[in-house]
Short mmCIF file of C-alpha atoms and ligand atoms in Angstrom, two decimals:
data_model
loop_
_atom_site.label_atom_id
_atom_site.label_comp_id
_atom_site.label_asym_id
_atom_site.label_seq_id
_atom_site.Cartn_x
_atom_site.Cartn_y
_atom_site.Cartn_z
CA MET A 19 50.67 15.33 49.73
CA ASP A 20 50.85 16.64 46.19
CA THR A 21 49.32 13.65 44.39
CA PHE A 22 46.08 14.01 46.30
CA PRO A 23 43.24 16.01 44.70
CA GLY A 24 42.69 19.08 46.87
CA PHE A 25 39.31 20.74 46.63
CA ASN A 26 39.51 24.53 46.39
CA PRO A 27 36.73 26.71 47.69
CA SER A 28 35.18 29.05 45.14
CA ARG A 29 32.29 31.54 45.33
CA VAL A 30 29.31 32.02 43.06
CA THR A 31 27.82 35.46 43.53
CA GLY A 32 24.28 36.71 42.83
CA LEU A 33 22.82 33.21 42.85
CA PRO A 34 21.70 30.91 45.65
CA SER A 35 25.01 29.73 47.03
CA LEU A 36 26.04 26.12 46.79
CA ARG A 37 27.36 24.38 49.89
CA PRO A 38 31.11 25.07 49.96
CA GLU A 39 31.74 21.29 49.77
CA ILE A 40 29.96 21.24 46.40
CA ALA A 41 31.26 24.52 44.99
CA SER A 42 34.84 23.46 45.60
CA LEU A 43 34.55 20.06 43.92
CA PRO A 44 36.13 19.37 40.57
CA ALA A 45 33.82 17.28 38.34
CA TYR A 46 34.52 13.52 38.51
CA VAL A 47 36.69 12.58 35.54
CA PRO A 48 35.60 9.18 34.23
CA GLY A 49 37.79 7.02 31.98
CA THR A 50 37.56 8.12 28.34
CA ARG A 51 34.77 6.36 26.42
CA ALA A 52 35.39 4.66 23.08
CA GLU A 53 33.78 6.52 20.16
CA GLU A 54 35.06 4.37 17.29
CA ASP A 55 34.69 0.63 16.67
CA ASP A 56 38.38 -0.16 16.48
CA THR A 57 39.20 1.74 19.66
CA ALA A 58 40.39 -0.51 22.49
CA ALA A 59 38.53 0.73 25.60
CA LEU A 60 41.03 -0.06 28.36
CA ALA A 61 40.44 2.95 30.62
CA SER A 62 37.67 1.87 33.02
CA ASN A 63 38.34 -1.72 34.15
CA GLU A 64 35.09 -2.87 32.59
CA SER A 65 34.49 -6.42 31.39
CA HIS A 66 35.17 -6.59 27.65
CA PHE A 67 32.76 -9.54 27.26
CA ASN A 68 29.26 -9.01 25.89
CA PRO A 69 26.49 -9.62 28.43
CA LEU A 70 25.62 -13.30 28.94
CA PRO A 71 22.47 -14.40 27.05
CA SER A 72 20.80 -15.53 30.31
CA VAL A 73 21.47 -12.13 31.89
CA LEU A 74 20.24 -10.23 28.83
CA HIS A 75 17.09 -12.33 28.90
CA SER A 76 16.44 -11.23 32.51
CA VAL A 77 17.00 -7.61 31.48
CA PHE A 78 14.42 -7.89 28.69
CA SER A 79 11.87 -9.57 30.89
CA ALA A 80 12.36 -7.03 33.71
CA GLY A 81 11.94 -4.34 31.06
CA SER A 82 8.22 -5.14 30.87
CA THR A 83 7.79 -3.94 34.49
CA ILE A 84 9.42 -0.50 34.25
CA ASN A 85 6.12 1.35 34.69
CA ARG A 86 6.27 0.07 38.30
CA TYR A 87 8.65 1.04 41.10
CA PRO A 88 11.22 -1.63 41.92
CA ASP A 89 11.32 -3.61 45.18
CA ALA A 90 12.93 -0.92 47.38
CA ALA A 91 14.40 -3.59 49.67
CA SER A 92 15.88 -5.74 46.83
CA SER A 93 14.56 -8.67 48.87
CA SER A 94 14.98 -11.59 46.43
CA LEU A 95 18.48 -10.51 45.50
CA ARG A 96 19.50 -10.06 49.13
CA ASP A 97 18.14 -13.51 49.99
CA LYS A 98 20.08 -15.04 47.13
CA LEU A 99 23.30 -13.20 48.03
CA ALA A 100 22.95 -14.20 51.68
CA GLU A 101 22.49 -17.84 50.68
CA GLN A 102 25.64 -17.77 48.51
CA LEU A 103 27.71 -15.83 51.08
CA GLY A 104 26.57 -17.82 54.11
CA THR A 105 25.12 -14.78 55.91
CA THR A 106 21.58 -13.64 56.63
CA SER A 107 19.80 -11.20 54.30
CA LYS A 108 19.70 -8.70 57.17
CA GLU A 109 23.47 -8.38 56.77
CA VAL A 110 23.25 -7.54 53.06
CA THR A 111 22.63 -4.07 51.60
CA VAL A 112 22.13 -3.60 47.86
CA GLY A 113 22.75 -0.19 46.30
CA PRO A 114 23.29 1.63 42.99
CA GLY A 115 26.81 0.34 42.36
CA SER A 116 29.24 -0.31 45.18
CA LEU A 117 30.00 3.38 44.91
CA GLY A 118 26.36 4.10 45.73
CA VAL A 119 26.65 1.76 48.71
CA LEU A 120 29.88 3.47 49.80
CA ASN A 121 28.07 6.78 49.67
CA GLN A 122 25.41 5.28 51.96
CA ILE A 123 28.17 4.07 54.31
CA ILE A 124 29.83 7.48 54.54
CA THR A 125 26.46 9.23 54.88
CA ALA A 126 25.45 6.84 57.65
CA PHE A 127 28.70 7.17 59.65
CA CYS A 128 30.30 10.56 59.01
CA ARG A 129 29.45 14.07 60.06
CA PRO A 130 31.42 17.21 59.23
CA GLY A 131 34.78 17.02 60.99
CA ASP A 132 34.87 13.22 61.07
CA GLU A 133 37.83 11.52 59.42
CA VAL A 134 38.03 8.76 56.84
CA ILE A 135 41.39 7.04 56.31
CA PHE A 136 42.16 5.38 52.99
CA PRO A 137 45.25 4.36 50.99
CA TRP A 138 46.48 6.64 48.23
CA ARG A 139 46.80 6.28 45.29
CA SER A 140 43.55 4.35 45.28
CA PHE A 141 40.03 4.67 43.91
CA GLU A 142 39.32 8.23 42.73
CA ALA A 143 35.85 8.26 44.24
CA TYR A 144 36.96 7.87 47.89
CA PRO A 145 37.87 11.54 48.46
CA LEU A 146 34.74 12.54 46.54
CA VAL A 147 32.18 10.73 48.72
CA VAL A 148 34.02 11.77 51.89
CA HIS A 149 34.02 15.39 50.79
CA LEU A 150 30.31 15.30 49.84
CA ALA A 151 29.52 14.28 53.40
CA GLY A 152 31.55 17.25 54.70
CA ALA A 153 33.96 14.81 56.34
CA SER A 154 37.77 14.89 56.02
CA SER A 155 39.89 12.61 53.86
CA ILE A 156 43.05 11.20 55.45
CA PRO A 157 44.94 9.67 52.51
CA VAL A 158 47.87 7.46 53.51
CA PRO A 159 50.52 6.95 50.78
CA LEU A 160 51.11 3.42 49.53
CA ARG A 161 54.41 1.76 50.40
CA PRO A 162 57.20 1.91 47.80
CA ASP A 163 56.20 -1.65 46.75
CA GLU A 164 52.64 -0.30 46.09
CA GLY A 165 51.11 -2.25 48.99
CA HIS A 166 48.87 -0.65 51.64
CA ASP A 167 50.99 0.94 54.38
CA LEU A 168 48.86 -0.54 57.17
CA GLU A 169 51.24 0.62 59.92
CA SER A 170 50.91 4.24 58.80
CA MET A 171 47.16 3.80 58.42
CA LEU A 172 47.01 2.64 62.06
CA ALA A 173 49.18 5.59 63.07
CA ALA A 174 46.75 7.96 61.29
CA ILE A 175 43.83 6.95 63.54
CA THR A 176 42.56 9.76 65.79
CA ASP A 177 39.50 10.34 68.00
CA LYS A 178 37.75 11.62 64.89
CA THR A 179 38.33 8.53 62.76
CA ARG A 180 35.00 6.93 61.88
CA VAL A 181 35.79 4.84 58.80
CA ILE A 182 38.90 3.22 57.28
CA ILE A 183 38.78 2.00 53.69
CA ILE A 184 40.95 -0.90 52.53
CA CYS A 185 40.98 -1.56 48.77
CA THR A 186 42.06 -5.10 47.90
CA PRO A 187 43.12 -5.70 45.18
CA ASN A 188 43.84 -1.97 45.05
CA ASN A 189 42.69 0.15 42.11
CA PRO A 190 44.79 1.32 40.19
CA THR A 191 47.85 -0.69 41.30
CA GLY A 192 46.31 -4.20 41.37
CA VAL A 193 48.23 -4.96 44.57
CA PRO A 194 46.24 -6.88 47.22
CA VAL A 195 46.48 -6.85 51.01
CA PRO A 196 47.56 -10.35 52.12
CA HIS A 197 45.23 -12.19 54.49
CA ALA A 198 47.66 -12.24 57.42
CA GLU A 199 48.34 -8.49 57.17
CA LEU A 200 44.64 -7.69 57.06
CA GLU A 201 43.94 -9.99 59.99
CA ASP A 202 46.68 -8.37 62.07
CA PHE A 203 45.42 -4.91 61.12
CA LEU A 204 41.83 -5.71 62.11
CA GLY A 205 43.05 -6.96 65.47
CA ARG A 206 44.60 -3.55 66.12
CA VAL A 207 41.85 -1.18 64.92
CA ARG A 208 39.46 0.20 67.56
CA SER A 209 36.16 -1.65 67.37
CA ASP A 210 34.17 1.62 67.09
CA ILE A 211 35.77 2.33 63.69
CA LEU A 212 34.11 0.83 60.62
CA VAL A 213 36.62 -0.90 58.34
CA VAL A 214 35.28 -1.04 54.79
CA VAL A 215 37.03 -3.64 52.63
CA ASP A 216 36.39 -2.68 49.01
CA GLU A 217 36.64 -5.88 46.97
CA ALA A 218 35.55 -4.58 43.56
CA TYR A 219 38.05 -6.94 41.86
CA VAL A 220 37.94 -9.89 44.26
CA GLU A 221 36.79 -12.32 41.55
CA TYR A 222 40.09 -11.77 39.70
CA ALA A 223 42.25 -12.47 42.75
CA THR A 224 44.01 -15.83 42.51
CA ALA A 225 46.90 -15.44 44.99
CA VAL A 226 46.98 -18.01 47.81
CA ASP A 227 47.10 -15.25 50.42
CA THR A 228 43.97 -13.49 49.08
CA PRO A 229 42.10 -12.43 52.22
CA ASP A 230 39.20 -14.64 53.30
CA THR A 231 37.19 -11.54 54.07
CA LEU A 232 33.99 -13.37 54.97
CA ALA A 233 35.90 -15.24 57.69
CA LEU A 234 37.45 -11.97 58.93
CA TYR A 235 34.01 -10.34 58.90
CA GLN A 236 32.65 -13.18 61.05
CA ARG A 237 35.33 -12.45 63.66
CA HIS A 238 35.28 -8.63 63.46
CA PRO A 239 31.79 -7.10 63.55
CA ASN A 240 33.20 -3.66 62.67
CA VAL A 241 34.12 -4.94 59.17
CA CYS A 242 31.98 -4.07 56.16
CA LEU A 243 32.61 -5.83 52.83
CA LEU A 244 31.90 -3.94 49.64
CA ARG A 245 31.39 -5.80 46.35
CA THR A 246 30.07 -5.04 42.91
CA PHE A 247 28.42 -6.54 39.84
CA SER A 248 30.19 -3.91 37.67
CA LYS A 249 33.51 -5.57 37.04
CA ALA A 250 33.77 -9.39 36.73
CA TYR A 251 29.98 -9.77 36.33
CA GLY A 252 29.98 -7.14 33.58
CA LEU A 253 27.01 -5.04 34.74
CA ALA A 254 28.78 -1.65 35.05
CA GLY A 255 26.05 0.10 33.06
CA LEU A 256 23.22 -1.14 35.29
CA ARG A 257 24.60 0.23 38.58
CA ILE A 258 24.36 -2.45 41.24
CA GLY A 259 26.62 -3.48 44.10
CA TYR A 260 26.30 -4.56 47.73
CA ALA A 261 27.74 -4.47 51.22
CA VAL A 262 27.91 -7.16 53.90
CA ALA A 263 27.91 -5.82 57.46
CA ALA A 264 26.47 -6.57 60.90
CA ALA A 265 22.66 -6.51 60.84
CA GLU A 266 22.39 -3.25 62.87
CA ILE A 267 24.91 -1.53 60.62
CA SER A 268 23.24 -2.83 57.46
CA GLU A 269 19.90 -1.51 58.66
CA GLY A 270 21.49 1.93 58.97
CA LEU A 271 23.06 1.66 55.51
CA ARG A 272 19.66 0.86 53.99
CA LYS A 273 18.11 3.86 55.77
CA ALA A 274 20.81 6.11 54.28
CA ALA A 275 19.77 5.21 50.71
CA LEU A 276 17.52 7.18 48.44
CA PRO A 277 14.39 5.01 48.07
CA PHE A 278 14.16 3.04 44.79
CA SER A 279 17.73 3.78 43.75
CA VAL A 280 18.27 0.24 42.40
CA SER A 281 16.08 -0.57 39.39
CA ALA A 282 14.21 -3.85 38.94
CA VAL A 283 16.22 -4.37 35.75
CA ALA A 284 19.48 -4.17 37.75
CA GLN A 285 18.14 -6.41 40.53
CA GLN A 286 17.02 -9.10 38.11
CA ALA A 287 20.21 -8.94 36.05
CA ALA A 288 22.24 -9.34 39.25
CA PHE A 289 20.03 -12.27 40.30
CA ALA A 290 20.51 -13.95 36.91
CA SER A 291 24.26 -13.26 37.15
CA LEU A 292 24.45 -15.16 40.43
CA ASP A 293 22.89 -18.12 38.61
CA ALA A 294 25.60 -17.80 35.95
CA ARG A 295 28.63 -17.88 38.23
CA SER A 296 30.34 -20.68 36.34
CA GLU A 297 30.20 -18.64 33.11
CA MET A 298 31.50 -15.62 35.03
CA ARG A 299 34.38 -17.70 36.41
CA ALA A 300 35.32 -18.93 32.93
CA ARG A 301 35.45 -15.33 31.72
CA VAL A 302 37.54 -14.30 34.71
CA GLN A 303 39.91 -17.21 34.01
CA ALA A 304 40.42 -15.93 30.46
CA VAL A 305 41.41 -12.50 31.82
CA VAL A 306 43.68 -14.05 34.44
CA SER A 307 45.43 -16.09 31.70
CA GLU A 308 45.97 -12.91 29.74
CA ARG A 309 47.34 -11.23 32.87
CA GLU A 310 49.81 -14.10 33.25
CA ARG A 311 50.84 -13.72 29.60
CA ILE A 312 51.11 -9.92 29.35
CA LEU A 313 52.70 -9.04 32.70
CA PRO A 314 55.91 -11.10 32.21
CA ALA A 315 56.16 -9.87 28.61
CA LEU A 316 56.10 -6.25 29.79
CA ARG A 317 58.62 -6.96 32.52
CA ALA A 318 60.87 -8.62 29.96
CA ALA A 319 60.59 -5.40 27.92
CA GLY A 320 61.95 -3.46 30.89
CA PHE A 321 58.80 -2.22 32.61
CA ASN A 322 58.59 -2.37 36.37
CA ILE A 323 55.03 -3.57 37.02
CA PRO A 324 53.72 -4.86 40.38
CA ASP A 325 51.96 -8.24 40.53
CA SER A 326 48.33 -7.44 39.77
CA GLN A 327 45.42 -9.35 41.21
CA GLY A 328 42.90 -7.31 39.21
CA ASN A 329 41.87 -7.11 35.53
CA PHE A 330 44.37 -4.31 34.93
CA LEU A 331 48.08 -3.48 35.08
CA TRP A 332 49.83 -0.51 36.66
CA LEU A 333 52.80 1.36 35.21
CA ARG A 334 54.19 3.88 37.63
CA CYS A 335 56.05 6.58 35.70
CA THR A 336 57.05 10.22 35.67
CA ASP A 337 54.72 12.82 34.15
CA GLU A 338 56.97 13.14 31.14
CA LYS A 339 56.90 9.41 30.42
CA ARG A 340 53.19 9.29 31.10
CA GLU A 341 52.53 11.98 28.48
CA GLU A 342 54.67 10.18 25.92
CA LEU A 343 53.00 6.84 26.57
CA LEU A 344 49.51 8.36 26.55
CA SER A 345 50.10 9.99 23.18
CA ALA A 346 51.48 6.72 21.76
CA PHE A 347 48.39 4.88 23.03
CA GLY A 348 46.10 7.63 21.74
CA ALA A 349 47.66 7.53 18.27
CA ALA A 350 47.08 3.75 18.21
CA GLY A 351 43.40 4.08 19.19
CA ILE A 352 43.89 2.61 22.65
CA LEU A 353 42.25 4.30 25.63
CA VAL A 354 44.04 3.85 28.93
CA ARG A 355 43.86 5.77 32.20
CA GLY A 356 46.56 8.27 33.10
CA TYR A 357 47.03 9.59 36.66
CA ALA A 358 48.90 12.85 37.13
CA ARG A 359 52.18 12.41 39.01
CA ASP A 360 51.61 8.66 39.40
CA GLY A 361 51.35 6.61 36.23
CA ILE A 362 49.08 4.72 33.87
CA ARG A 363 46.51 1.97 34.41
CA ILE A 364 45.71 -0.38 31.56
CA THR A 365 42.64 -2.63 31.67
CA LEU A 366 43.20 -6.15 30.37
CA ALA A 367 40.82 -7.31 27.65
CA ASP A 368 41.00 -9.96 24.92
CA ALA A 369 44.28 -11.20 23.44
CA LYS A 370 43.95 -8.93 20.41
CA ALA A 371 43.59 -5.73 22.45
CA ASN A 372 46.30 -6.83 24.89
CA ASP A 373 48.66 -7.53 21.98
CA ARG A 374 48.09 -3.98 20.75
CA VAL A 375 49.15 -2.74 24.20
CA LEU A 376 52.20 -4.97 24.11
CA THR A 377 53.18 -3.67 20.67
CA ILE A 378 52.97 -0.04 21.80
CA LEU A 379 54.92 -0.58 24.99
CA THR A 380 57.66 -2.73 23.47
CA LYS A 381 58.10 -0.14 20.69
CA GLN A 382 58.43 2.54 23.35
CA GLU A 383 61.13 0.47 24.94
CA SER A 384 63.40 0.95 21.93
CA SER A 385 62.91 4.73 22.20
CA GLN A 386 64.05 4.67 25.85
CA ILE A 387 60.68 5.36 27.40
CA ARG A 388 60.59 3.20 30.45
CA ASN A 389 59.29 3.58 33.92
C1 LIG B 28 35.01 0.25 39.92
C2 LIG B 28 35.22 0.32 41.37
C3 LIG B 28 34.16 0.49 42.26
C4 LIG B 28 32.82 0.96 41.84
O1 LIG B 28 32.04 0.10 41.24
P1 LIG B 28 30.51 0.35 41.04
O2 LIG B 28 29.93 -0.85 41.68
O3 LIG B 28 30.36 0.39 39.56
O4 LIG B 28 30.06 1.61 41.68
C5 LIG B 28 34.39 0.49 43.63
N1 LIG B 28 35.62 0.36 44.09
C6 LIG B 28 36.67 0.23 43.28
C7 LIG B 28 38.02 0.09 43.86
C8 LIG B 28 36.51 0.22 41.90
O5 LIG B 28 37.57 0.15 41.10
#
């Protein structure tokens, strides 16, 4: 599949040789960072809101303890998460971002030769963590309507399949997996395969058929939920996320972590964030309202955009159109994320930034650049 990043082996001579898995890796390309004040940073799906005062306060107070190691087990945070989720703390694993937790999952389950199935296009980091473990990525193309092709994902299962990743709502398309489809899928996956449901954007999902993943987890012990404080909670810079999985699995995930990888500052900020859920929900609602304003406006301007359940919109387009749109955005001081051969992802922010996006795209419409 030509839209999938292949990793080419290379050789370094005269020096201690890197593992081939490492030598062949391209560096991770993060979304461009804003350097100027009037730049609209819409490339990384971050929250555009400033940290909440109560959360900042917890960061400052935890700052006075940084000469000490953090609680390696993140006990208070796990207790609090378990209480809110209706699980036990034994089922909760906290790690350095949900990406850190995913790395623990792949490390705990995959050996060289094992296979990990995931949708594609999806989160850039999936092939990276799989490759680092020496395991094999099995990317399954999305359906033409941008949804997960669950039938083809089932058909891709082999004796070597150890993990399947579902991303709902999917990054970068924003398209969710409906509850009934996920339920049917879980009923058909072998119980010795771990199904990771990455819900990085779950707080933004408002559709009635949004999967009740905690209920599905209760019925399918091979399900592992992956969530983060980076997006709706606005703690991307602190690196903290968590998984919910059966107690025996969670114990293994915690063993696969580097000790002390989650700082006390991150733990306390996450704890304070859980106490501020109503403020978080109000912020999410503001983004959802913007999504409901911008998406129809772009469709009316001729763009074919799938219904997004995340804090971002997806414009599938040809490389030529992508380049033209990216340069128009760049000239206007707007950072968005381009994906070779696939399209452009635009993070939603406040009305002012979103209006700038709308202006650029509706102008493009008159010059015939459409997807
Ligand atoms: C942003 C994102 C994550 C990673 O979040 P961190 O918790 O910051 O590591 C995981 N999955 C998806 C799909 C994402 O978009």
